[in-house]
CSV table of C-alpha atoms in Angstrom, one decimal:
chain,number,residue,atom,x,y,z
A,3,UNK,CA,10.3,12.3,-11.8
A,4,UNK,CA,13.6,10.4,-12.9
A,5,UNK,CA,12.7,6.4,-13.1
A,6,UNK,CA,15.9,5.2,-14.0
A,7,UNK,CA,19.1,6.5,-13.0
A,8,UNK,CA,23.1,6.1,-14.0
A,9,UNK,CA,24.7,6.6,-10.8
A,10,UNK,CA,24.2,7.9,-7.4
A,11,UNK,CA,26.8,9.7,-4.8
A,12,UNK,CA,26.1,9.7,-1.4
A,13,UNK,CA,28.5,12.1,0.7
A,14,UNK,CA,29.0,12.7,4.2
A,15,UNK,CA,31.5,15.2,6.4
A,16,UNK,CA,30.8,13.7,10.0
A,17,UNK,CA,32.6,11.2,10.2
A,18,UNK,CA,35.7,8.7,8.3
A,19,UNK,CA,32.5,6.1,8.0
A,20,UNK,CA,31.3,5.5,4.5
A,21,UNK,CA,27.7,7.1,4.7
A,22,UNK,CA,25.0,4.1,4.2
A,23,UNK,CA,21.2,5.3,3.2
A,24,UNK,CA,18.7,3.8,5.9
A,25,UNK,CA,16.9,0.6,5.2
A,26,UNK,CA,13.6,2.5,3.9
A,27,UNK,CA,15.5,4.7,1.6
A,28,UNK,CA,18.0,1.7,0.3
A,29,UNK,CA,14.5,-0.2,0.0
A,30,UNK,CA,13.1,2.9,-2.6
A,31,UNK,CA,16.2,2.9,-4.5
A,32,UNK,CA,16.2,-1.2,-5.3
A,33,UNK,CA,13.0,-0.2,-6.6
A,34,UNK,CA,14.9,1.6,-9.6
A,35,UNK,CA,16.9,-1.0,-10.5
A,36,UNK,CA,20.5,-2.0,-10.2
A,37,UNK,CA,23.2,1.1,-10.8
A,38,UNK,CA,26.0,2.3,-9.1
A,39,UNK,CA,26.0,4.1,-5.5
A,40,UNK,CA,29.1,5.7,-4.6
A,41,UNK,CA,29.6,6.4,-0.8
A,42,UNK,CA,32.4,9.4,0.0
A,43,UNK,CA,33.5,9.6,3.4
A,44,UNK,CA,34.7,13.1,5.1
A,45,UNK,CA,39.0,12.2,3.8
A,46,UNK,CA,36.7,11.9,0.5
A,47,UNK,CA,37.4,8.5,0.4
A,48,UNK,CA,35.1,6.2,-2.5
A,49,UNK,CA,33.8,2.9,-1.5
A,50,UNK,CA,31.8,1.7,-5.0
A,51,UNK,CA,28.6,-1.2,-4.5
A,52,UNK,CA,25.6,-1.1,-6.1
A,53,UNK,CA,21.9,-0.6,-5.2
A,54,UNK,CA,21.7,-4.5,-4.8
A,55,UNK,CA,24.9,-4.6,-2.8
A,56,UNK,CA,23.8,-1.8,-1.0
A,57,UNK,CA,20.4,-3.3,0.0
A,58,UNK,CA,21.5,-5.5,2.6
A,59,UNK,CA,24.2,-3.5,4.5
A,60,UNK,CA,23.1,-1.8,7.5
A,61,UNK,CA,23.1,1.2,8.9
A,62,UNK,CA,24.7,2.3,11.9
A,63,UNK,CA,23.2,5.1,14.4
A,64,UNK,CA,26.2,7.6,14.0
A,65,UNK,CA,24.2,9.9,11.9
A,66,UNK,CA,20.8,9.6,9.9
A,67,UNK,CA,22.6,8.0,6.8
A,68,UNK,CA,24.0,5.6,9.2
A,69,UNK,CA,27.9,4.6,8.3
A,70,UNK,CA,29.5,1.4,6.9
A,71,UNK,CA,33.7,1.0,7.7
């Protein structure tokens, strides 16, 4: 598999939160490094951070991905 990557986009059409990875899969993508992680909301909306910013936010229980406002 890929080890190092140039960008990431994670989408989501359930809701206007910014979709957020849960804290095991934010955990396995810190192990790649530090590249950028674009979150798209359902009014495709773009909120830019990084796997290190991304690390510490925390997910909310709307949906699996949880959701950042």
């Amino acid at each position: 598999g890929h080890t190092r990557f140039q960008a990431l986009v994670v989408a989501s059409d359930s809701d206007d939160d910014y979709p957020v990875p849960d804290g095991e899969t934010r955990q396995h993508l810190a192990e790649f490094g530090t590249f950028p992680v674009f979150l798209v909301n359902r009014k495709l909306e773009i909120r830019t951070t990084s796997t290190q910013e991304l690390y510490p936010l925390q997910a909310t229980s709307k949906h699996r991905g949880g959701g950042v406002k």
